[in-house]
Coordinates of C-alpha atoms and ligand atoms in Angstrom, one line a residue:
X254 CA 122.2 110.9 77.4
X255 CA 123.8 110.2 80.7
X256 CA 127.2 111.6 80.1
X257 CA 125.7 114.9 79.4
X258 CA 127.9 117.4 80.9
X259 CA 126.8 119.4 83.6
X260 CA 127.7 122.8 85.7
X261 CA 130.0 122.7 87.9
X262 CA 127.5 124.4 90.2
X263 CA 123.8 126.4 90.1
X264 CA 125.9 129.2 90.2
X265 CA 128.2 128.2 87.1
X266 CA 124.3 128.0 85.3
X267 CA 123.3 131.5 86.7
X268 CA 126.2 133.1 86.0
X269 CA 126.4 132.0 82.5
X270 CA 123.0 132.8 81.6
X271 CA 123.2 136.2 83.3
X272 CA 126.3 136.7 81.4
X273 CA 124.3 135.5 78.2
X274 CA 121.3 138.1 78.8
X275 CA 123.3 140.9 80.1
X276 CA 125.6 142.0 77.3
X277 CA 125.7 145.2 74.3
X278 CA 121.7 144.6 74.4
X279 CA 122.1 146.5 78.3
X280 CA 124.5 149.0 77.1
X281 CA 124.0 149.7 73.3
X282 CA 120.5 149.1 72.4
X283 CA 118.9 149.8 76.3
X284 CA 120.2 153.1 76.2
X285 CA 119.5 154.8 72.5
X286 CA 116.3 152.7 72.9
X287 CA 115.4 154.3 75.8
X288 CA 116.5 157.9 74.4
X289 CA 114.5 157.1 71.1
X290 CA 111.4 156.0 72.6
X291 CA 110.8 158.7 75.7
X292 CA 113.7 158.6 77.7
X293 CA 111.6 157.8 81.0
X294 CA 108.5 156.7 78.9
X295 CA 110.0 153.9 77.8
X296 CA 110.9 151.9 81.2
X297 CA 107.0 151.7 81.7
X298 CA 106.4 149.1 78.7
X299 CA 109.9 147.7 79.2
X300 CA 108.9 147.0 82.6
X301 CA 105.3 146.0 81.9
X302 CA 106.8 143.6 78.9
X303 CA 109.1 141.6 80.9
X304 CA 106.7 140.6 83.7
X305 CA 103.9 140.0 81.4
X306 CA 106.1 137.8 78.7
X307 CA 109.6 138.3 79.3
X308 CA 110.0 136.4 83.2
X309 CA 107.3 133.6 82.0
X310 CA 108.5 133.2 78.6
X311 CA 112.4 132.6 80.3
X312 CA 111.0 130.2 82.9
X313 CA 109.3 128.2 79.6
X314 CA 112.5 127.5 77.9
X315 CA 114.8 127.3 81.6
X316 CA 111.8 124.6 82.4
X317 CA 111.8 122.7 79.0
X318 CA 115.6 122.8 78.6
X319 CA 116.0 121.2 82.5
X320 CA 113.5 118.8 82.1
X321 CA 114.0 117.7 78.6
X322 CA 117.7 117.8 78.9
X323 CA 118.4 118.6 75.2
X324 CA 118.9 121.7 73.2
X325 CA 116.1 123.9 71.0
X326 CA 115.3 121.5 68.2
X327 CA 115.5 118.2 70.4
X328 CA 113.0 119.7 73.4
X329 CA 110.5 120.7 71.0
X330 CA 111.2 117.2 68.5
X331 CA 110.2 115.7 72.2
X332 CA 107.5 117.9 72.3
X333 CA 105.8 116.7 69.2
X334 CA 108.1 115.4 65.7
X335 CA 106.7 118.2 63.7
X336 CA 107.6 120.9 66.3
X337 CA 111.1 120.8 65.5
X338 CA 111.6 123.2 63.3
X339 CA 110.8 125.5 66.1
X340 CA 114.1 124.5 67.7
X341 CA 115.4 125.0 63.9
X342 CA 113.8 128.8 64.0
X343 CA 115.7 129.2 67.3
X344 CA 119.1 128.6 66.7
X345 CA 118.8 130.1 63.1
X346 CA 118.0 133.3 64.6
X347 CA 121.2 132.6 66.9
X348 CA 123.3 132.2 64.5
X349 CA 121.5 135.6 62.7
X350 CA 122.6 137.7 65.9
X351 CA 125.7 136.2 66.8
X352 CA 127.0 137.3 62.9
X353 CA 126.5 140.8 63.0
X354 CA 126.8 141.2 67.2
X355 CA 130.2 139.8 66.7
X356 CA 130.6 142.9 64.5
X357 CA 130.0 145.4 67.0
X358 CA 132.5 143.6 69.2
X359 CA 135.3 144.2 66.8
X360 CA 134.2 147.4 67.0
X361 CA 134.7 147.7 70.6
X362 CA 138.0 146.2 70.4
X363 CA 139.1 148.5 67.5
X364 CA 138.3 151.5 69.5
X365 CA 139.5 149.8 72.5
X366 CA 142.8 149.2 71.0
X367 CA 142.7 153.2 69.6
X368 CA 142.2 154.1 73.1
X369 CA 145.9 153.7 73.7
X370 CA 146.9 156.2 71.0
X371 CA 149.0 159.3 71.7
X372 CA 145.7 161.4 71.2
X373 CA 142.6 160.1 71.0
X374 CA 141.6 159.8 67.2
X375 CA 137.9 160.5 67.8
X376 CA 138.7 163.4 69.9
X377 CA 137.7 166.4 67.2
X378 CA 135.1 164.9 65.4
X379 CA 133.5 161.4 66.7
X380 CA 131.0 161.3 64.3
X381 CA 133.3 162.0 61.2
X382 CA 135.6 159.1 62.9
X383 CA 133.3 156.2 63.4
X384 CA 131.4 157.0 59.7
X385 CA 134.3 158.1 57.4
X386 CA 137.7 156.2 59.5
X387 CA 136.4 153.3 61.2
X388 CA 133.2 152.1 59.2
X389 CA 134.2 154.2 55.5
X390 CA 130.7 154.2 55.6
X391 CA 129.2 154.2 51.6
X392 CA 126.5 156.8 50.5
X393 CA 123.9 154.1 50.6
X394 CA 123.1 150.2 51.4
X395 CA 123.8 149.9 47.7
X396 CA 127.0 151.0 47.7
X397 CA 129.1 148.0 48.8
X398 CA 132.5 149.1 47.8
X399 CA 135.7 147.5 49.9
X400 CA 135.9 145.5 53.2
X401 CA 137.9 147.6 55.9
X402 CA 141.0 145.3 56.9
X403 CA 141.1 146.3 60.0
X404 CA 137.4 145.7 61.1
X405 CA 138.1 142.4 59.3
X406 CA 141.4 141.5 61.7
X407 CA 139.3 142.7 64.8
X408 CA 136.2 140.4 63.8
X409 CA 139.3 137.2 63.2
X410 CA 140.6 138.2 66.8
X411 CA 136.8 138.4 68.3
X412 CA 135.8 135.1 66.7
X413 CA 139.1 134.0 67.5
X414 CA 138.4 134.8 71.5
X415 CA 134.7 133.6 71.2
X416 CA 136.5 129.9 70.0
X417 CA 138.5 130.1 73.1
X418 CA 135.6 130.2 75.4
X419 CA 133.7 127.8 73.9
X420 CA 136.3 125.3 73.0
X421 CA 135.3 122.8 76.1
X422 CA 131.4 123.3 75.5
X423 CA 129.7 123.8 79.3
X424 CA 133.0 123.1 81.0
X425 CA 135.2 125.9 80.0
X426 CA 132.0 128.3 79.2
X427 CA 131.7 127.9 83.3
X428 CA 134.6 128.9 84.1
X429 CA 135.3 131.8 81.6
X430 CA 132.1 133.2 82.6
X431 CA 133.5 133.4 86.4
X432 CA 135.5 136.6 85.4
X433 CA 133.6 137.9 82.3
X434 CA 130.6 138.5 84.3
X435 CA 131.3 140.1 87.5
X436 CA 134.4 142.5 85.6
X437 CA 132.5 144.2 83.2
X438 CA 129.5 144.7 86.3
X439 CA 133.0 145.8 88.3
X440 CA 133.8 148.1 85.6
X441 CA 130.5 149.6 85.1
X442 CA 130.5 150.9 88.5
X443 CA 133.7 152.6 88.0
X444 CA 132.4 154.6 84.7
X445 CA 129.4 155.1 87.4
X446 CA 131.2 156.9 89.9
X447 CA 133.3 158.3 87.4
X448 CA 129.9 159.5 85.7
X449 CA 127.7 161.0 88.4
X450 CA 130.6 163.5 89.9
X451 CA 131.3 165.0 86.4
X452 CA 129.7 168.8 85.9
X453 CA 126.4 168.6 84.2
X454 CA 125.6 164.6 85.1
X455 CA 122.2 165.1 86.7
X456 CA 121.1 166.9 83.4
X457 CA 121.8 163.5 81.5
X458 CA 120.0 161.9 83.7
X459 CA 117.2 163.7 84.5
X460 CA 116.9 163.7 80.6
X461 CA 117.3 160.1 81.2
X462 CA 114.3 159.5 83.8
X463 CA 111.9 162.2 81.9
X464 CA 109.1 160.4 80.8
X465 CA 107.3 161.6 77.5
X466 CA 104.0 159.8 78.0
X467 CA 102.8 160.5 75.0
X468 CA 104.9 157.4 73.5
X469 CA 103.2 155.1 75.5
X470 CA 100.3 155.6 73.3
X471 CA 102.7 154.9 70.2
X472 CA 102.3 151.1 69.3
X473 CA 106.3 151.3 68.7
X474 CA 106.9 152.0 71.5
X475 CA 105.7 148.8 72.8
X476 CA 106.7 147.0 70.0
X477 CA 110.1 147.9 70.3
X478 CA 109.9 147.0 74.0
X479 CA 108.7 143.8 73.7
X480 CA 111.9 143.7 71.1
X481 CA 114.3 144.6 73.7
X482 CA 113.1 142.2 76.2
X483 CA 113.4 139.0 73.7
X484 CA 117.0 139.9 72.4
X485 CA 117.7 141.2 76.4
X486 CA 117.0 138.1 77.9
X487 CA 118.5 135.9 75.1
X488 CA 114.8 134.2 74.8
X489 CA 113.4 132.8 71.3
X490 CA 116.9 131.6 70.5
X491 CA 117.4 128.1 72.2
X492 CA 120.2 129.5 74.7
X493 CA 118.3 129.1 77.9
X494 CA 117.1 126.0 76.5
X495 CA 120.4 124.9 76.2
X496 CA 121.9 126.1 79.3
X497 CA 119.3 125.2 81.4
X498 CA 119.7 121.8 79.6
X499 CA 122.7 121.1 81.5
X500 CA 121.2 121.6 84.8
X501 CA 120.4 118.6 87.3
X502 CA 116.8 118.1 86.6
X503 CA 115.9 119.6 90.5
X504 CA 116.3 122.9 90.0
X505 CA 114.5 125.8 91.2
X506 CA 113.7 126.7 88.1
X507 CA 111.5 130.0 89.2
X508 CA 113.8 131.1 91.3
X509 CA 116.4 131.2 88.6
X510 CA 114.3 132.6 86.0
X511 CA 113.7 135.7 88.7
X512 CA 117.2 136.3 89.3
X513 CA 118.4 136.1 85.8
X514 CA 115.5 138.4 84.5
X515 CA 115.8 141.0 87.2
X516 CA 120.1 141.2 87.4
X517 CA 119.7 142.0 84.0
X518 CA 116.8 144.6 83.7
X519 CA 118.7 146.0 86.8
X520 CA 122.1 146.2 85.2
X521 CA 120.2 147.7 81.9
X522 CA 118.5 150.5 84.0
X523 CA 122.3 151.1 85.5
X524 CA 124.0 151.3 82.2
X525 CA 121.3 153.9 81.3
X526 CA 122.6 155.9 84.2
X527 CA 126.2 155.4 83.2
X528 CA 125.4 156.2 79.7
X529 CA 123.4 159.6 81.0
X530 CA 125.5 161.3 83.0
X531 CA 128.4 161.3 80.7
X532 CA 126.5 162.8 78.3
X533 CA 125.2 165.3 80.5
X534 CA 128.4 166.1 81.3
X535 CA 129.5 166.3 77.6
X536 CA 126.6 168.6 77.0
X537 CA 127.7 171.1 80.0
X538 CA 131.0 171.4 78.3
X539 CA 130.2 172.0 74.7
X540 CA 127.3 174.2 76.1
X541 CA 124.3 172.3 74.1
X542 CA 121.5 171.2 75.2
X543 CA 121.4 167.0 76.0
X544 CA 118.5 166.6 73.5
X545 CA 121.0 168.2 71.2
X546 CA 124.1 166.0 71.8
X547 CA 122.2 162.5 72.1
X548 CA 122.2 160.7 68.5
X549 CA 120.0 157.8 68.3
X550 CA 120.7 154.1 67.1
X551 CA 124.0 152.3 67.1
X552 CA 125.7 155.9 67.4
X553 CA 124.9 156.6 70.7
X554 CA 127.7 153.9 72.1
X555 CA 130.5 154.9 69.1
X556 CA 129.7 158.8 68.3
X557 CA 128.3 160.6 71.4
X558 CA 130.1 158.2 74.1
X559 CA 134.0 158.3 72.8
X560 CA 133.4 161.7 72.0
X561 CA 131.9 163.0 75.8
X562 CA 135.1 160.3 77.4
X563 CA 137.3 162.3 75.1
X564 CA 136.8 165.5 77.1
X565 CA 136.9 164.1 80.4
X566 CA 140.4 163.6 82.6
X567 CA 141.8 160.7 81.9
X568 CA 140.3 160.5 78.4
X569 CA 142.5 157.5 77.4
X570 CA 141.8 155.3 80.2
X571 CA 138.3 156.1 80.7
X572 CA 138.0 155.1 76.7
X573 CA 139.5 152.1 77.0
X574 CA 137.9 151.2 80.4
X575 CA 134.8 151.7 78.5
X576 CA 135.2 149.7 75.1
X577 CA 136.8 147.1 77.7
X578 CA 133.4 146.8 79.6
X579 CA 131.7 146.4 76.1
X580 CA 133.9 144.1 75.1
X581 CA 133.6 141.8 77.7
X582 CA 129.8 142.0 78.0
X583 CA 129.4 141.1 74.5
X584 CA 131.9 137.8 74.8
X585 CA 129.4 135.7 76.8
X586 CA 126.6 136.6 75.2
X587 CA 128.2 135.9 71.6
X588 CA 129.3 132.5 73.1
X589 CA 125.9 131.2 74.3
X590 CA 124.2 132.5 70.7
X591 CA 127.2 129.6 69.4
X592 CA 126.5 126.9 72.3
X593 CA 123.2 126.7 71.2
X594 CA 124.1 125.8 68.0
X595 CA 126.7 123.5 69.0
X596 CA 124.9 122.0 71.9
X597 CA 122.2 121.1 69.3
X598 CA 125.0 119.7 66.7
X599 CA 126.4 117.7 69.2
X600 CA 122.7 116.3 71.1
X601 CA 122.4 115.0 67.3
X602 CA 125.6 113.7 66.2
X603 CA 126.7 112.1 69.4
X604 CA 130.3 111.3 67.7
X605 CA 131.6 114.6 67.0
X606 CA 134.1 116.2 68.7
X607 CA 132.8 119.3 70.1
X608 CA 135.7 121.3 69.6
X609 CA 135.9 120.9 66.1
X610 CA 132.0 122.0 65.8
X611 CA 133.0 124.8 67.9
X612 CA 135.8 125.4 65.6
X613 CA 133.8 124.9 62.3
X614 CA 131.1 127.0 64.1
X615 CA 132.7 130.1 64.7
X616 CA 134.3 130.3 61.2
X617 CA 131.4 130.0 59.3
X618 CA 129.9 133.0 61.4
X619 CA 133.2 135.2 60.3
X620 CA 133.1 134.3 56.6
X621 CA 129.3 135.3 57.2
X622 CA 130.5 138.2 59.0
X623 CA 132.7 139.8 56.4
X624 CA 129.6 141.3 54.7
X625 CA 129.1 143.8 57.8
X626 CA 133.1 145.0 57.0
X627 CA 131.9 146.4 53.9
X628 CA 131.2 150.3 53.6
X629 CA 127.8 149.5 53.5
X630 CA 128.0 147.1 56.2
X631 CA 126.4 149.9 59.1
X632 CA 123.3 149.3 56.6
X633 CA 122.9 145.8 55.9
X634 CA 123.0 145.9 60.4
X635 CA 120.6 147.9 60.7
X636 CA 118.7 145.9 58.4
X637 CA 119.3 142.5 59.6
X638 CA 118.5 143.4 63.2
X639 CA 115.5 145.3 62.3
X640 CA 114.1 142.5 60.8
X641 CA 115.6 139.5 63.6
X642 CA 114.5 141.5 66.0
X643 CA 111.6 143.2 65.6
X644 CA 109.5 140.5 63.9
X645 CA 111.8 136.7 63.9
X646 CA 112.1 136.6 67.1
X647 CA 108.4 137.6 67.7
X648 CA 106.9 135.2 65.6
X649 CA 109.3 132.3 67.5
X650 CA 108.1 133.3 70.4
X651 CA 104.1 133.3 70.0
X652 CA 104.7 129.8 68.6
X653 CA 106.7 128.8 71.0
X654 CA 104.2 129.6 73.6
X655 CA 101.4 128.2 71.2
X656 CA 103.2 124.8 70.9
X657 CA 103.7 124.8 74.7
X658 CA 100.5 126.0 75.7
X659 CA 98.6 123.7 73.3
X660 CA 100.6 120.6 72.4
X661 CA 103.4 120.0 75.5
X662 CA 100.4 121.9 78.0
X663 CA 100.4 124.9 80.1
X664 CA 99.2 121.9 82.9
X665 CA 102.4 120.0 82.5
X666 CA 104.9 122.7 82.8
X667 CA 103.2 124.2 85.8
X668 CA 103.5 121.2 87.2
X669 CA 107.4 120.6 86.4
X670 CA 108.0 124.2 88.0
X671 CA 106.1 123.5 91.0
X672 CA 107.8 120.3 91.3
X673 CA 111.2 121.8 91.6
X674 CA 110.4 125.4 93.1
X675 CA 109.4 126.4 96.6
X676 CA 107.1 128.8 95.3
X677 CA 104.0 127.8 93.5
X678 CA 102.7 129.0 90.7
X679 CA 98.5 129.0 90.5
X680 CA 96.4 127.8 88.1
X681 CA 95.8 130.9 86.3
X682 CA 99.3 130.1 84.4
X683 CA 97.9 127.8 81.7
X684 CA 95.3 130.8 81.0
X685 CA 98.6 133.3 80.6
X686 CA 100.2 130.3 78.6
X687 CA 97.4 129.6 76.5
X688 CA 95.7 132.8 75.6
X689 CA 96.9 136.2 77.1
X690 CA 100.8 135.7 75.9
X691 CA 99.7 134.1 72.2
X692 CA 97.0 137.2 72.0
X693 CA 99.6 139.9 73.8
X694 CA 102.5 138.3 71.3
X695 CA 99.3 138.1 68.0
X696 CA 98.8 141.9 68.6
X697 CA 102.5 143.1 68.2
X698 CA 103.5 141.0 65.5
X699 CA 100.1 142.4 63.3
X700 CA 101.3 145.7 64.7
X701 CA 104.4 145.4 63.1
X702 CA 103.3 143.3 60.2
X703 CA 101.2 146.6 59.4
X704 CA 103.7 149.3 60.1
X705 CA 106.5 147.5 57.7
X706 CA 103.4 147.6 55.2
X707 CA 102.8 151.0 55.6
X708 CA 106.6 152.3 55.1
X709 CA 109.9 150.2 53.9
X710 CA 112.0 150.3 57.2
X711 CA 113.9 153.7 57.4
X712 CA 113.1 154.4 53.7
X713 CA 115.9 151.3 52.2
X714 CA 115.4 150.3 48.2
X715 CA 112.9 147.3 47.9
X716 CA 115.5 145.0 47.6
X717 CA 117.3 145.9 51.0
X718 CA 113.9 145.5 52.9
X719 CA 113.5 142.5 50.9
X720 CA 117.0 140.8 51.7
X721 CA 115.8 141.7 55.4
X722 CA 112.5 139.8 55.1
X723 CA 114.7 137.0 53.2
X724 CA 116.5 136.6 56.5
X725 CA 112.9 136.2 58.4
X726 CA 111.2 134.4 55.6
X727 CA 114.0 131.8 54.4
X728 CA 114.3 130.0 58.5
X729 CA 110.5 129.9 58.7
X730 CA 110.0 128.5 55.5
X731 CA 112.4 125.6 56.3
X732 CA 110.6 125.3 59.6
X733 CA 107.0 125.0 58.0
X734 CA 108.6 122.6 55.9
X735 CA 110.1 120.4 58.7
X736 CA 106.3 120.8 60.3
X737 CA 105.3 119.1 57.1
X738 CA 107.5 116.3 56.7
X739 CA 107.5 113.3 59.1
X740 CA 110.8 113.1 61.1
X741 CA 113.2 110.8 59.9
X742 CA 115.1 111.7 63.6
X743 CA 116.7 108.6 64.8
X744 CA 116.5 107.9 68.3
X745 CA 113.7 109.8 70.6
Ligands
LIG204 N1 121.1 139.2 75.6 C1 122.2 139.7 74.9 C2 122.3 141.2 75.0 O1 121.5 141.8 75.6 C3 122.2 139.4 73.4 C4 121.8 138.0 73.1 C5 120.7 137.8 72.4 C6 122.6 137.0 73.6 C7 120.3 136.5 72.2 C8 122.2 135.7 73.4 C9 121.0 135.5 72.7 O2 123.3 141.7 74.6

């Protein structure tokens, strides 16, 4: 292990893993989230979620990665053999997210790249554009019919650029994350200013900030919270694990986990803004009411936002400023989702050549991809997501805080953190590790586990909710079986 690469600096670390958190989960799902759930209503539980679970849970896998100086399935084979699957469950739900997030970057990019057309194509009817043009969306999940050939060449290019990034491993990740952080951050602020000093903003946002308090009584509501926070900070997926795994052993491993958590909540709170005003702005023009011109669900970034930029000034170069932005925030967080599958293909096969992993990596996600280029990819999306998100990535999470708590200790951990931080952290930790995040985490999951029993997700045929808990059931069956058989693992 001790030519294991390393950042070129803490701030090469930070900036990667901010660049990993903050990404479409800020300025896609935050927003229509937010908007879905009780516009102000809903900052309460995301707030409460990420300093009850989401700030510990980061510091768990920062600490485990830094200290155990491997990637998901080799910390927690350190942790104890038959634990490894949970590093398995980890980077199988990366490699879930990565295949259909990669989809809504070739999205940006083909509506970025339309953005420089004579007249903007989505300018009379958005909705009609991204369903019928762009997506030639079926009548239902059943329906495959074709691929669209040009979502398919935008997926090629945004694999293509995702292979770039990664083609060095750590070392050019750290410096390709040098520009693709701080520019879309940089461009953010100019759709911000551009934003507040249009007519009708402060509607948008005071829509925005309006909490309906009667959702946080709705168990959903916190559900999907606690949702948001596990795909917003990247956790339950091995990619601060394998960051953090490149990381001198010394550092201030609480102090980074603050920072990273609370650039990205911030920058999610500012997108909302961003996202808000613009379509206040769009509903003083068209002379509806903001509740009227808001669409929840993947539509709010490709429906209501191209079509509010459309009628601004400048409707071209705001567009493609915008699609720009998401482009870029969605590159480095696409890239860690593959490092931590590399990094663990390479911790185990020593003689591989990273780049060809890399390589090998990111075409298997396209071919995986192609599925979501289909007319009745929008559905299968929505499917896969709801399913990885709302109860995968739960369920890797309360084990990963069971195996922690229980078998690697809640004593042990503290200790590493306390070791390498100048603030302490009291004893009361290994009572949050052991009990109140399993019991916060138990309660969700049966929460969800009961609402899916209740009604199929968003009323999809039996065998669409079933391919969806095939995507959830197939990983954590391998894992229970890699908790049953011994490891055969070479070297410790
Ligand atoms: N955190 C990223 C976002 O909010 C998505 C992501 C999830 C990236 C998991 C890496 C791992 O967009």
């Amino acid at each position: 292990m001790s030519h294991r690469d390393r950042w070129s600096s803490n701030a090469a670390f930070l900036l990667a893993a901010v660049g990993s958190a903050v990404g479409l989960g800020n300025v896609w799902r935050f927003p229509y989230l937010a908007y879905k759930h009780g516009g102000g209503a809903f900052l309460f539980p995301y707030l409460v979620t990420l300093f009850v679970f989401g700030i510990p849970l980061l510091i768990i896998e920062t600490s485990l990665g830094q200290k155990l100086q491997q990637g998901a399935v080799g910390v927690f084979r350190k942790i104890h053999p038959r634990a490894r699957g949970l590093g398995f469950l980890g980077i199988a739900a990366s490699f879930i997210i990565v295949v259909y997030y990669a989809i809504v970057m070739a999205w940006s990019l083909y509506y970025f790249l339309q953005s420089f057309s004579a007249e903007l194509p989505w300018q009379d009817s958005a909705k009609t554009y991204f369903y019928a043009e762009v997506l030639d969306l079926s009548e239902g999940i059943g329906v495959a019919g074709n691929m669209n050939w040009w979502l398919v060449a935008c997926l090629a290019v945004v694999w293509s650029l995702i292979f770039l990034c990664i083609h060095e491993g750590v070392n050019s990740v750290g410096k390709v994350v040098m520009v693709t952080v701080p520019l879309p951050i940089f461009l953010l602020v100019v759709l911000f200013i551009r934003g507040i000093t249009l007519e009708g903003a402060w509607n948008g946002i005071s829509f925005y900030l309006t909490p309906d308090y009667s959702a946080l009584f709705r168990a959903e509501v916190w559900i999907a919270a606690a949702g948001q926070i596990f795909f917003t900070l990247s956790l339950s997926m091995g990619v601060m694990i394998a960051y953090a795994s490149f990381n001198k052993k010394t550092e201030n491993v609480l102090r980074d986990g603050v920072i990273i958590a609370l650039t990205n909540s911030l920058i999610s709170i500012f997108a909302g803004f961003v996202v808000f005003s613009v379509i206040g702005y769009m509903a003083s023009t068209t002379g509806q009411s903001v509740a009227d011109v808001v669409a929840s669900g993947p539509g709010l970034a490709f429906i209501v936002f191209p079509k509010a930029l459309s009628l601004m000034p400048w409707a071209s170069f705001f567009s493609a400023l915008f699609f720009l932005t998401l482009l870029c925030l969605g590159v480095d967080s696409a890239f860690s989702l593959v490092e931590s599958i590399n990094v663990t293909i390479v911790d185990s096969y020593e003689n591989l050549r990273k780049d060809r992993v890399a390589g090998a990596m990111c075409l298997i996600c396209f071919l995986c991809g192609l599925i979501f280029t289909t007319d009745a990819g929008l559905y299968f999306l929505d499917v896969v997501d709801h399913y990885t998100s709302n109860v995968l990535l739960l369920v890797i999470g309360l084990l990963e805080v069971l195996v922690v708590g229980w078998v690697y200790g809640a004593d042990k951990i503290r200790d590493f953190i306390n070791h390498v931080s100048e603030q302490k952290i009291g004893a009361a930790w290994d009572l949050i590790c052991k009990v109140v995040l399993p019991a916060i985490l138990t309660v969700l999951l049966v929460t969800r586990l009961v609402e899916e029993w209740k009604a199929p997700y968003e009323g999809y045929p039996a065998w669409a909710t079933g391919f969806g808990w095939m995507v959830v059931l197939i990983p954590l069956a391998i894992a229970a079986w890699m908790a049953l058989v011994p490891d055969e693992g070479k070297k410790d």
